[in-house]
PDB file of C-alpha atoms in Angstrom:
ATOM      1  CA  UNK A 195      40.846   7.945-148.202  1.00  0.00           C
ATOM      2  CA  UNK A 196      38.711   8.835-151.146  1.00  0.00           C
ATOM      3  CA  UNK A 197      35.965   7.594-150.306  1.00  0.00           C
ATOM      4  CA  UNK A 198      36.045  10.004-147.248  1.00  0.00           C
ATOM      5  CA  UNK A 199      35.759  12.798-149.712  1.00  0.00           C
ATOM      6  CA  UNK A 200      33.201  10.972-151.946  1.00  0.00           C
ATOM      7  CA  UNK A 201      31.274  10.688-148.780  1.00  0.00           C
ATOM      8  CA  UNK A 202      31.657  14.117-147.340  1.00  0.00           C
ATOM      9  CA  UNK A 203      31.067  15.962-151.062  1.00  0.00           C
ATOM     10  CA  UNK A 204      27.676  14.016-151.195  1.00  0.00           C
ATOM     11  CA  UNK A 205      26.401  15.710-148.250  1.00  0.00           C
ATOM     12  CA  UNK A 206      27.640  18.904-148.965  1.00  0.00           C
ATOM     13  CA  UNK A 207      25.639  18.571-152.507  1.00  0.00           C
ATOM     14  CA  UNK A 208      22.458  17.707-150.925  1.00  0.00           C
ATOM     15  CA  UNK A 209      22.535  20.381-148.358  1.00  0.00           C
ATOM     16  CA  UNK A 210      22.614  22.687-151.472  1.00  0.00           C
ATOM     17  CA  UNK A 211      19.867  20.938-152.894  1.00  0.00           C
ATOM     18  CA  UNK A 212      18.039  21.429-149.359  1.00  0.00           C
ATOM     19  CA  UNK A 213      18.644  24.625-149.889  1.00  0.00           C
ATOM     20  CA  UNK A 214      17.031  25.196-153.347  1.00  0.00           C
ATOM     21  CA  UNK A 215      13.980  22.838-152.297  1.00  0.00           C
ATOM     22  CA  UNK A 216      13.270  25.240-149.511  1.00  0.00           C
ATOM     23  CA  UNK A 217      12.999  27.586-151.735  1.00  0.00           C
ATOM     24  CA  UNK A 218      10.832  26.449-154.180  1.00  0.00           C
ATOM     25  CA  UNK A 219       8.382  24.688-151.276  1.00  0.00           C
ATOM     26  CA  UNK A 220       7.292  28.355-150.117  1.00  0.00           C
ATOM     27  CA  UNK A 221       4.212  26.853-152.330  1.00  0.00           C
ATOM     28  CA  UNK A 222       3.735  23.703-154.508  1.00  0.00           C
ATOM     29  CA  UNK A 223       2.909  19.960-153.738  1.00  0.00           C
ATOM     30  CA  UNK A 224       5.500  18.047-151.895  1.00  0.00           C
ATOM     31  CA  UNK A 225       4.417  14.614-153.830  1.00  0.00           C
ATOM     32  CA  UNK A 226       5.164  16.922-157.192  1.00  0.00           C
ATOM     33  CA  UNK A 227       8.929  17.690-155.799  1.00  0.00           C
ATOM     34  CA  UNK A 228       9.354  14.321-154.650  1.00  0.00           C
ATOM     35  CA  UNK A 229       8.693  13.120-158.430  1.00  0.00           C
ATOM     36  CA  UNK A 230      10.309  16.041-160.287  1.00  0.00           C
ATOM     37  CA  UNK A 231      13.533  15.102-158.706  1.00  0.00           C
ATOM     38  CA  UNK A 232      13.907  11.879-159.625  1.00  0.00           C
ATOM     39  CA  UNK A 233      12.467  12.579-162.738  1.00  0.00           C
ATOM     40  CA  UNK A 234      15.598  15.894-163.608  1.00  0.00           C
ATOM     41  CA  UNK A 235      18.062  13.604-162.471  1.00  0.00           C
ATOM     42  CA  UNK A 236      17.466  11.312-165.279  1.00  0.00           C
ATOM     43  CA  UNK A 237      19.211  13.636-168.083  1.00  0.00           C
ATOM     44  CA  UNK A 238      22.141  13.445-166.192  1.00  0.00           C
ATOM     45  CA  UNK A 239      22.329  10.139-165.178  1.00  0.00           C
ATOM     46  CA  UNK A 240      22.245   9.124-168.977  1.00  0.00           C
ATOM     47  CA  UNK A 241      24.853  11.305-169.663  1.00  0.00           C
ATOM     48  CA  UNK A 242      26.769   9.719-166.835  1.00  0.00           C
ATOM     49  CA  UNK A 243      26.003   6.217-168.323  1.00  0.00           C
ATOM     50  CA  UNK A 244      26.983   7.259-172.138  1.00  0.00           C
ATOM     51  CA  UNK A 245      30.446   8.478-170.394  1.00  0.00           C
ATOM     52  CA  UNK A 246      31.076   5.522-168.293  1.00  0.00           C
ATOM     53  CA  UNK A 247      29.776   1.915-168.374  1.00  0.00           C
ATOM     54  CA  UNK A 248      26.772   1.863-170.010  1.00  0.00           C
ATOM     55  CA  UNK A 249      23.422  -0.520-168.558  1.00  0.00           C
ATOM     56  CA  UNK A 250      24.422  -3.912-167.281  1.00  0.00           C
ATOM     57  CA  UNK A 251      22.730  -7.421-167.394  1.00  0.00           C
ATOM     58  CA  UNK A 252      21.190  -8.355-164.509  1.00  0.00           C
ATOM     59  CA  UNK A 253      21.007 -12.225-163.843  1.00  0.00           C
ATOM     60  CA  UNK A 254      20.347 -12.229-160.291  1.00  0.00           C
ATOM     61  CA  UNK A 255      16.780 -12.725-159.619  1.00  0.00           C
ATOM     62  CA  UNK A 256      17.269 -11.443-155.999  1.00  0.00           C
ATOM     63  CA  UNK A 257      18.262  -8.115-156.997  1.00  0.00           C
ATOM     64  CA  UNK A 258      14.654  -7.272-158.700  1.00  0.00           C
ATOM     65  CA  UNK A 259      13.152  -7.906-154.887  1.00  0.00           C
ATOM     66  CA  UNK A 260      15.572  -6.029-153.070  1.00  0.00           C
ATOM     67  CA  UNK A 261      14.984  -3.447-156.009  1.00  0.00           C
ATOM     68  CA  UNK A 262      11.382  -3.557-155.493  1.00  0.00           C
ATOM     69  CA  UNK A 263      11.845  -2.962-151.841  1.00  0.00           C
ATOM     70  CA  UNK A 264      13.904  -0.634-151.843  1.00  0.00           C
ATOM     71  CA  UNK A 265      12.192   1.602-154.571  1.00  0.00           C
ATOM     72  CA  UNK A 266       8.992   1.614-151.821  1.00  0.00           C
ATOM     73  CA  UNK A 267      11.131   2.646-149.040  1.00  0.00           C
ATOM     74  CA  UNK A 268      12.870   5.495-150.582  1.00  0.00           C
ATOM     75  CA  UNK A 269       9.342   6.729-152.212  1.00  0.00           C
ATOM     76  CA  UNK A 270       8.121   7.134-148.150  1.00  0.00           C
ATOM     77  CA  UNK A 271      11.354   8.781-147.327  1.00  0.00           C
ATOM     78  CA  UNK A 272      11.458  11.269-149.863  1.00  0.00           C
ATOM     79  CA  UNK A 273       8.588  12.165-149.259  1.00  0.00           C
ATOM     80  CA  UNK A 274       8.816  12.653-145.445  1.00  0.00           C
ATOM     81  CA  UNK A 275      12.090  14.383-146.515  1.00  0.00           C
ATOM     82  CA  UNK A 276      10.524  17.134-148.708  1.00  0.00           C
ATOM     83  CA  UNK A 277       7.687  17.722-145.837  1.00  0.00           C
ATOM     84  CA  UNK A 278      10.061  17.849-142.829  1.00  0.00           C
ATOM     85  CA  UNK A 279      12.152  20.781-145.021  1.00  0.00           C
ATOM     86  CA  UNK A 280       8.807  22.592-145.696  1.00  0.00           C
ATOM     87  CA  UNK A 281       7.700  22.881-142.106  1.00  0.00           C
ATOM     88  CA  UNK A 282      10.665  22.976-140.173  1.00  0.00           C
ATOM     89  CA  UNK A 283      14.417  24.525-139.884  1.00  0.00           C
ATOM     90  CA  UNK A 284      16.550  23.700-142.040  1.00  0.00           C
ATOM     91  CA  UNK A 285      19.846  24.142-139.763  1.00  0.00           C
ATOM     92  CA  UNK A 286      18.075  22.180-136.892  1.00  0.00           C
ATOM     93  CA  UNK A 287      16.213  19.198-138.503  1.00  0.00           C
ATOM     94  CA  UNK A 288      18.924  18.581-141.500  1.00  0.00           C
ATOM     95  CA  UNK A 289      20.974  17.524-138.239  1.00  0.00           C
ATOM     96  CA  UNK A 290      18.794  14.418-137.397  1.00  0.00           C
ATOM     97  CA  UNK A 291      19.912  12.684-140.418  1.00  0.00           C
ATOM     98  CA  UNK A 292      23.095  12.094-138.528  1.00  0.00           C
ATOM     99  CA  UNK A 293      21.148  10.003-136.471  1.00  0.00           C
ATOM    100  CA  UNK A 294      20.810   7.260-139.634  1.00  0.00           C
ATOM    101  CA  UNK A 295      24.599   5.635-138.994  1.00  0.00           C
ATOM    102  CA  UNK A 296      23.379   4.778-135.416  1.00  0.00           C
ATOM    103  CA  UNK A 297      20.813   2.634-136.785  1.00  0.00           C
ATOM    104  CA  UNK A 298      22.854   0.967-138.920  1.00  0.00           C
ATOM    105  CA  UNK A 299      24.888  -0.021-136.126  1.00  0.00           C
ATOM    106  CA  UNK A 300      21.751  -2.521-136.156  1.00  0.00           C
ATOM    107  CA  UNK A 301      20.731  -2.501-139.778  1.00  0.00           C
ATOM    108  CA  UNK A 302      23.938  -3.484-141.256  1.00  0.00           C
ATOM    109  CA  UNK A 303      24.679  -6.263-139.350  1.00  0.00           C
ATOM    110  CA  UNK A 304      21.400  -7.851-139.874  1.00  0.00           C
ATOM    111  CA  UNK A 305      21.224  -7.159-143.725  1.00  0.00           C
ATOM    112  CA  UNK A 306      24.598  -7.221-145.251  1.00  0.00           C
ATOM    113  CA  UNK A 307      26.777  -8.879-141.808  1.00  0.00           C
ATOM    114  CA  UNK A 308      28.913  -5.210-141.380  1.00  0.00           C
ATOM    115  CA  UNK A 309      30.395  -4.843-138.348  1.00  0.00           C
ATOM    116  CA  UNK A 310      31.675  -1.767-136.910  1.00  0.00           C
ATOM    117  CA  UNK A 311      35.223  -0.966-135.220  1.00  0.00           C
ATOM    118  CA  UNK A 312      36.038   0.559-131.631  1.00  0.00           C
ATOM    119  CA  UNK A 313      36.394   3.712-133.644  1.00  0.00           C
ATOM    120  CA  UNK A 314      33.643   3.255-135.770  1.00  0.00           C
ATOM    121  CA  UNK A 315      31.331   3.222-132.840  1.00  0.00           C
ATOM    122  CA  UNK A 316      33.090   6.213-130.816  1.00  0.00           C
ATOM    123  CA  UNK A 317      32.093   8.096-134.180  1.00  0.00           C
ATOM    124  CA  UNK A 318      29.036   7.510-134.151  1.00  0.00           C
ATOM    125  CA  UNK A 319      28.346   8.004-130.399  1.00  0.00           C
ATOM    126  CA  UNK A 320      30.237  11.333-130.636  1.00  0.00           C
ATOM    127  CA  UNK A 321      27.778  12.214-133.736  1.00  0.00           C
ATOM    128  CA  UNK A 322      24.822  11.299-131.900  1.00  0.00           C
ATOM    129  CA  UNK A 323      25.768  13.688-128.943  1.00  0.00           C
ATOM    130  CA  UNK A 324      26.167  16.391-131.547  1.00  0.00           C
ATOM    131  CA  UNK A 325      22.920  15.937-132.723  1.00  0.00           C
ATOM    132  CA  UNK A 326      21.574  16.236-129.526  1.00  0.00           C
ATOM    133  CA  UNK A 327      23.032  19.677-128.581  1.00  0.00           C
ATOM    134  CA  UNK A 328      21.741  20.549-132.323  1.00  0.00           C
ATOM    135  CA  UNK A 329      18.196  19.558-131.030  1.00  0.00           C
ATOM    136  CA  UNK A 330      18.862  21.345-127.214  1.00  0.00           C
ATOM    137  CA  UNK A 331      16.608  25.014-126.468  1.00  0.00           C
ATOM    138  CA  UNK A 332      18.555  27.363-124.638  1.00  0.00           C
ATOM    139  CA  UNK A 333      17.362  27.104-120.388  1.00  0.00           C
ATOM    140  CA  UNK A 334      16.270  23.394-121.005  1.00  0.00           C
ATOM    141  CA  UNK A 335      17.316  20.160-119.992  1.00  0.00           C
ATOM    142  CA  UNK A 336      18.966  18.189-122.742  1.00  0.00           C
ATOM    143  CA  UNK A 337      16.653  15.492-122.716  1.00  0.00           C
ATOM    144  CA  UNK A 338      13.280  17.884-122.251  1.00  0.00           C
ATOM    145  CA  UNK A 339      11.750  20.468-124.243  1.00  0.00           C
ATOM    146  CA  UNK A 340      13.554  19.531-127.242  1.00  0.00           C
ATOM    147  CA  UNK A 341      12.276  19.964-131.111  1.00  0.00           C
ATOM    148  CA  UNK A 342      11.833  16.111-131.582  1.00  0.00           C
ATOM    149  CA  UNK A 343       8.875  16.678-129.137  1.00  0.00           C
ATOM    150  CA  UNK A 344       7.162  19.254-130.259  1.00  0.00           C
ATOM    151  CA  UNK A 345       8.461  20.131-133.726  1.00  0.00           C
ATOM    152  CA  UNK A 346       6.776  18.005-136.961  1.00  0.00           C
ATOM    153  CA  UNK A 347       9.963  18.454-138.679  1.00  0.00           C
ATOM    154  CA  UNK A 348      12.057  17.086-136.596  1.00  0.00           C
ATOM    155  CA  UNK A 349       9.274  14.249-135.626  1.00  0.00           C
ATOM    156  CA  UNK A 350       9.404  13.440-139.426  1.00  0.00           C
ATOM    157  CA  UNK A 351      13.400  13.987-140.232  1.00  0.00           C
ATOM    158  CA  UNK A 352      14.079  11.092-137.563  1.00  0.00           C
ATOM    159  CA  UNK A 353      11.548   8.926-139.278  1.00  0.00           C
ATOM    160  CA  UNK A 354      13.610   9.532-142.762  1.00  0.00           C
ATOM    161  CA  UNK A 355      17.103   8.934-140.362  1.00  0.00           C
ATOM    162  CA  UNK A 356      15.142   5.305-139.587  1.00  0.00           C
ATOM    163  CA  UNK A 357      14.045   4.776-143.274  1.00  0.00           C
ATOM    164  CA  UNK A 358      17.713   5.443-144.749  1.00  0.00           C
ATOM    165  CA  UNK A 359      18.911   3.004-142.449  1.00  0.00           C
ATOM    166  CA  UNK A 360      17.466   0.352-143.837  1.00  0.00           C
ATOM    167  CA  UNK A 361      18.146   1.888-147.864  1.00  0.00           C
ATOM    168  CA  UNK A 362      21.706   2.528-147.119  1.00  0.00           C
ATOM    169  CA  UNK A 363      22.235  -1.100-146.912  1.00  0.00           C
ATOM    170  CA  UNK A 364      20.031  -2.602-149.769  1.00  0.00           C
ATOM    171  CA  UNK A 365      21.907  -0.027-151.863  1.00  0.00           C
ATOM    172  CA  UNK A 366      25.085  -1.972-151.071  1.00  0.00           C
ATOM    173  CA  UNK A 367      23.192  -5.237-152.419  1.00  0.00           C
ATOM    174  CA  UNK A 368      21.735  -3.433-154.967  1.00  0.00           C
ATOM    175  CA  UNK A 369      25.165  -2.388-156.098  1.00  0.00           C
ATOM    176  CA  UNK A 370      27.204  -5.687-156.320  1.00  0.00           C
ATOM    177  CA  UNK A 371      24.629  -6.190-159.155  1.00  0.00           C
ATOM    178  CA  UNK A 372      24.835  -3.528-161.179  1.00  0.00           C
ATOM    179  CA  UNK A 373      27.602  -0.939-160.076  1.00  0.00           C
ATOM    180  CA  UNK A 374      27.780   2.458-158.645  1.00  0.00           C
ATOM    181  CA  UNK A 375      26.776   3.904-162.350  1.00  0.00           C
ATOM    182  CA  UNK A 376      23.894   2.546-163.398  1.00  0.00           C
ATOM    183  CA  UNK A 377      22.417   1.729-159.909  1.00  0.00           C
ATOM    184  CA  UNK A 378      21.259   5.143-158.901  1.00  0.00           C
ATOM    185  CA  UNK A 379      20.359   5.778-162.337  1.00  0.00           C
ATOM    186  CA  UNK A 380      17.426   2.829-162.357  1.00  0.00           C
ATOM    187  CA  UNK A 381      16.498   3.622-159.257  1.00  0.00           C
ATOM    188  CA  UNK A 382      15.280   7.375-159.950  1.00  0.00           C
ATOM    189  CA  UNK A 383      13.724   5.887-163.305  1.00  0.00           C
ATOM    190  CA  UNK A 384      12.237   3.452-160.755  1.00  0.00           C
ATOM    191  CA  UNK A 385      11.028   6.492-158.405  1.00  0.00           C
ATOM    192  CA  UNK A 386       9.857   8.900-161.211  1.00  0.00           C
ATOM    193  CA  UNK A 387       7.576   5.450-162.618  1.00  0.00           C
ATOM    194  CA  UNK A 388       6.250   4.463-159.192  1.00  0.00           C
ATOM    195  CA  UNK A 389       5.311   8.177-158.694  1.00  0.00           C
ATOM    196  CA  UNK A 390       3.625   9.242-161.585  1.00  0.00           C
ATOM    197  CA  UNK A 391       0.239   7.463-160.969  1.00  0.00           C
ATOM    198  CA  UNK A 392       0.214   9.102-157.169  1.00  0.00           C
ATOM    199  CA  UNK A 393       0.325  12.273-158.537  1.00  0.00           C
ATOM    200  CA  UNK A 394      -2.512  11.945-161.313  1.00  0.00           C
ATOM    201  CA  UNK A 395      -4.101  10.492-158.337  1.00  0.00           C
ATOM    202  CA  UNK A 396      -3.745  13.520-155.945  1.00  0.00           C
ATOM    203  CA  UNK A 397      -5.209  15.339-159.117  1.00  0.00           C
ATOM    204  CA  UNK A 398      -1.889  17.590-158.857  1.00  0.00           C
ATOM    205  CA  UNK A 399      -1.459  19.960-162.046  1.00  0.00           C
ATOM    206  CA  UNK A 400       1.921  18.086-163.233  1.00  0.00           C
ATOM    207  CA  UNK A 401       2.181  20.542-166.536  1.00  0.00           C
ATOM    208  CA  UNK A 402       1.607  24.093-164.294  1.00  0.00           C
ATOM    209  CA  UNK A 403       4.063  23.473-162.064  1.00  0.00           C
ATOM    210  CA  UNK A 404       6.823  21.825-164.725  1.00  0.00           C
ATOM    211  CA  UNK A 405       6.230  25.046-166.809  1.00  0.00           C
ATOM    212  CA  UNK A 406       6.533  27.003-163.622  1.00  0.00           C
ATOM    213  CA  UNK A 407       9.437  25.958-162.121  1.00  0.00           C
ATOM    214  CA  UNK A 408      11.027  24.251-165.079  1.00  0.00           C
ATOM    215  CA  UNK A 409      14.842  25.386-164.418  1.00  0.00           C
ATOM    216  CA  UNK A 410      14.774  25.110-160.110  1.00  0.00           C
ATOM    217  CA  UNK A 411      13.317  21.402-160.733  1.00  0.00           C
ATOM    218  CA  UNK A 412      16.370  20.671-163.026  1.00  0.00           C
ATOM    219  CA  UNK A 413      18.944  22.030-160.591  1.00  0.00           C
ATOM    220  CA  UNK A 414      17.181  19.637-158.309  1.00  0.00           C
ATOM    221  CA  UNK A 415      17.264  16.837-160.585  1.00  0.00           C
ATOM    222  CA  UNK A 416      21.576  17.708-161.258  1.00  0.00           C
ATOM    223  CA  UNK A 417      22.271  17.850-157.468  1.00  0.00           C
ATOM    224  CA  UNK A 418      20.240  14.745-156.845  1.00  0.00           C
ATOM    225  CA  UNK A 419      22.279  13.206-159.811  1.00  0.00           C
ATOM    226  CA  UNK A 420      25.408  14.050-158.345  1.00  0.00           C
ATOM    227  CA  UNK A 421      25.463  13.452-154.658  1.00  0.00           C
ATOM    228  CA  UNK A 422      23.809   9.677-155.587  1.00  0.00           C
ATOM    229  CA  UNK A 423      27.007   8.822-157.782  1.00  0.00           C
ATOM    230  CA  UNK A 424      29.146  10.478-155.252  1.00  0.00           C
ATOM    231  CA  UNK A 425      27.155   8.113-152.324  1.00  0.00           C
ATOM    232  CA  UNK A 426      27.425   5.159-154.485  1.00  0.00           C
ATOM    233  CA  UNK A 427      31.040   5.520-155.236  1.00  0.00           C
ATOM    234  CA  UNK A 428      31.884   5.614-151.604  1.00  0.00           C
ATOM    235  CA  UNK A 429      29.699   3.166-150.629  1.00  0.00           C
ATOM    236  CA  UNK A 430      31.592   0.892-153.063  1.00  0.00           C
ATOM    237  CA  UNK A 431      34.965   2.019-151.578  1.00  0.00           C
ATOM    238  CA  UNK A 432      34.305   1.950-147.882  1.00  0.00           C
ATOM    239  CA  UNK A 433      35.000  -0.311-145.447  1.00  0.00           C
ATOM    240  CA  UNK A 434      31.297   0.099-143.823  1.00  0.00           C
ATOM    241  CA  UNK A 435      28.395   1.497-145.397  1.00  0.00           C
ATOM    242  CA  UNK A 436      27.120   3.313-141.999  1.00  0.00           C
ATOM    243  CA  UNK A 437      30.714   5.166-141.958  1.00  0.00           C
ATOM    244  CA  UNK A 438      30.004   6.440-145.767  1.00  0.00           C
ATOM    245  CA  UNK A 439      26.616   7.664-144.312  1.00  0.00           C
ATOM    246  CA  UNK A 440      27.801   9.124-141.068  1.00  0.00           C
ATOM    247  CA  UNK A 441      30.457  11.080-143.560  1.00  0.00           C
ATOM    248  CA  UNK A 442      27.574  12.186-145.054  1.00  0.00           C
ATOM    249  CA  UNK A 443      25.555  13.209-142.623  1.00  0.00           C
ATOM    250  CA  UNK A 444      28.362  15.513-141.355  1.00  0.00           C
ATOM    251  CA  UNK A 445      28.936  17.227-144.394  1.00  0.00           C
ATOM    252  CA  UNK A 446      25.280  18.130-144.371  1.00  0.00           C
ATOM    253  CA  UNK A 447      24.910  19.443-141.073  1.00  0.00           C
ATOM    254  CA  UNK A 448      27.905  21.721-141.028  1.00  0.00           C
ATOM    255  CA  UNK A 449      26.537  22.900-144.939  1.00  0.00           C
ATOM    256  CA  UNK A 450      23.217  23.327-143.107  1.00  0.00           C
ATOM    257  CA  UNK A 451      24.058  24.808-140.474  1.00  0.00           C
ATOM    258  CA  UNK A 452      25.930  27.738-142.822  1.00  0.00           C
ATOM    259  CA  UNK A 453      22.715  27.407-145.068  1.00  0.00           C
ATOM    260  CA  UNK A 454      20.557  28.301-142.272  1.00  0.00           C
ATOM    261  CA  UNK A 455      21.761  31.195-141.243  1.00  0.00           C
ATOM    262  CA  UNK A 456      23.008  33.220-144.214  1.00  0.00           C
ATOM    263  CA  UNK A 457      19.985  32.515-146.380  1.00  0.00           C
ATOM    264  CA  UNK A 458      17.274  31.752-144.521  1.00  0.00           C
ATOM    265  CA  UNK A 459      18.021  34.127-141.024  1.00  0.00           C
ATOM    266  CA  UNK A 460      18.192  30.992-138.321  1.00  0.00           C
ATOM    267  CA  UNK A 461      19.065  32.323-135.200  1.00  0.00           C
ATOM    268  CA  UNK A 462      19.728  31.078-131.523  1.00  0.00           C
ATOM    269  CA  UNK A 463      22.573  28.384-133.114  1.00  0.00           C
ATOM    270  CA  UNK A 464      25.049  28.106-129.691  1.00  0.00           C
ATOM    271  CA  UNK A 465      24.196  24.623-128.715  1.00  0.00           C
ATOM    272  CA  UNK A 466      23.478  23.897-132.699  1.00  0.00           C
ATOM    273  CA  UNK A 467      27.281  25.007-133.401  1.00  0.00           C
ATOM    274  CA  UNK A 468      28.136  22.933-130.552  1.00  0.00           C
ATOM    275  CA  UNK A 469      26.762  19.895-131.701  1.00  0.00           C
ATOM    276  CA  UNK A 470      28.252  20.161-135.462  1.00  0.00           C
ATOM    277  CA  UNK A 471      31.405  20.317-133.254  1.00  0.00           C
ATOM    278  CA  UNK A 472      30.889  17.042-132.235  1.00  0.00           C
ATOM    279  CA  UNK A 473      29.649  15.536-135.229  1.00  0.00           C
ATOM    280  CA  UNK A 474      32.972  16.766-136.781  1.00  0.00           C
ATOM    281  CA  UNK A 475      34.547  14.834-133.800  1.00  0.00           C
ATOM    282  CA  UNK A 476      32.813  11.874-135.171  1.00  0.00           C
ATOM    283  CA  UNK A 477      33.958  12.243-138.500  1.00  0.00           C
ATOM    284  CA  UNK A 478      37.745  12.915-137.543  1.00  0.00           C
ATOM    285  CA  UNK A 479      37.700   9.351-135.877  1.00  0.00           C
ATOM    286  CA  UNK A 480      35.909   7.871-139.595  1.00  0.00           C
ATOM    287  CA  UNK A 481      38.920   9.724-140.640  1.00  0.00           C
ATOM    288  CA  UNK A 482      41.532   8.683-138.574  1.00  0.00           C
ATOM    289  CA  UNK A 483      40.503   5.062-138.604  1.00  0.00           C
ATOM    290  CA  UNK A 484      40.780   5.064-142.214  1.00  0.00           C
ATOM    291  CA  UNK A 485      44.397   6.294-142.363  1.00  0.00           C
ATOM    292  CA  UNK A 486      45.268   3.692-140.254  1.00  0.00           C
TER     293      UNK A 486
END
């Protein structure tokens, strides 16, 4: 059952870290955010290391591909991530993400041979109806007039659902290598590398905006710290990596949802409280399952 919490605290974490990004991208280069919070999260991670296991040896000549791989998919994602915040609302397109365990009904079976229970899958099918009542305009059919049609946020948010699909999984690989610790850790070093050259590229003022926003960028970096070791741990405990994300995703929708409308003035949330109704449906079967 701890992994249920694991799972559930992550997404609370990064709906706070939504939160504070939304903030801060009222002006600034989403590239430069991408970067800066990989880059804050390193402090923390070698903190994490010094206090726990320390960097492995890695034999495995597999796990630099998958690595590699997955270092280029997250760098897209992020960055669609970071965009979709900026233009669109935070209590409507945070919801999307929910959508990333159905894809893994797919994903995991062809990458890492996960298959899902009779609950598992009532989960996620309750989740997915949630997130379409999150996406429903009041007067309009469910299936018309929605944000994922007209709404770049939400366009790009189900994108990122797609993209994490895939990541989820080759972070389970990725972790029989090297362990919950200093995985997440290597990857942000991997992200902040990768990224570097883009920005000098884009010709984006790296030094303005550090001095700038020195102490919002390391909040960022500690709340992307701690929801990856939180992810990672439950990903190692769980019995299927799409129920760890679905967890997840549920904690961040109710968070944003709450978010949304206390800090940032959302309004016309009916069929968006609805749908986090069903989502926590979705997770009460994760839950139940795992009891049992």
């Amino acid at each position: 059952m701890e992994w249920i919490l694991l799972a559930f605290g992550s997404g609370v974490i990064t709906a706070v870290q939504g939160v504070v990004t939304k903030f801060r991208l009222k002006s600034g280069s989403v590239l430069l955010l991408t970067w800066a919070a990989s880059l804050f999260s390193l402090p923390f991670f070698a903190l994490d290391l010094v206090l726990t296991s320390g960097l492995p040896t890695v034999e495995a000549p597999e796990f630099y591909a998958v690595f590699a791989l997955n270092t280029a998919l997250l760098i897209l994602a992020n960055s669609l991530y970071f965009k979709a915040l900026q233009c669109g609302e935070l209590s409507r397109d945070l919801a999307l993400l929910s959508l990333t365990p159905v894809f893994m009904l797919l994903t995991s079976w062809l990458l890492i041979d996960q298959q899902t229970s009779l609950f598992g899958v009532l989960a996620i099918v309750a989740i997915v109806v949630g997130c379409l009542l999150v996406q429903r305009k009041a007067g309009l059919p469910l299936f018309r007039g929605g944000a994922l049609t007209k709404e770049k946020g939400s366009r790009l948010m189900l994108v990122v659902a797609l993209i994490y699909s895939v990541t989820s999984n080759l972070d389970k690989i990725c972790l029989t290598h090297v362990g919950v610790h200093a995985y997440p850790a290597l990857m942000n070093v991997s992200l902040a590398l990768c990224l570097t050259p883009m920005l000098k590229f884009k010709r984006v003022r790296i030094f303005n905006e550090l001095k700038r926003f020195w102490l919002p960028l390391l909040l960022i970096g500690f709340l992307q710290a701690t929801f990856s070791l939180l992810q990672m741990e439950a990903v190692e405990l769980s019995p299927h990596v799409g129920y760890v994300i679905a967890l997840k995703r549920g904690g961040l929708l109710v968070s944003g949802l709450v978010f949304g409308v206390l800090l940032f003035g959302e309004r016309h949330l009916g069929w968006r409280v609805l749908g986090a109704a069903g989502v926590m449906a979705g997770l009460a079967l994760l839950a139940f399952e795992a009891a049992n």
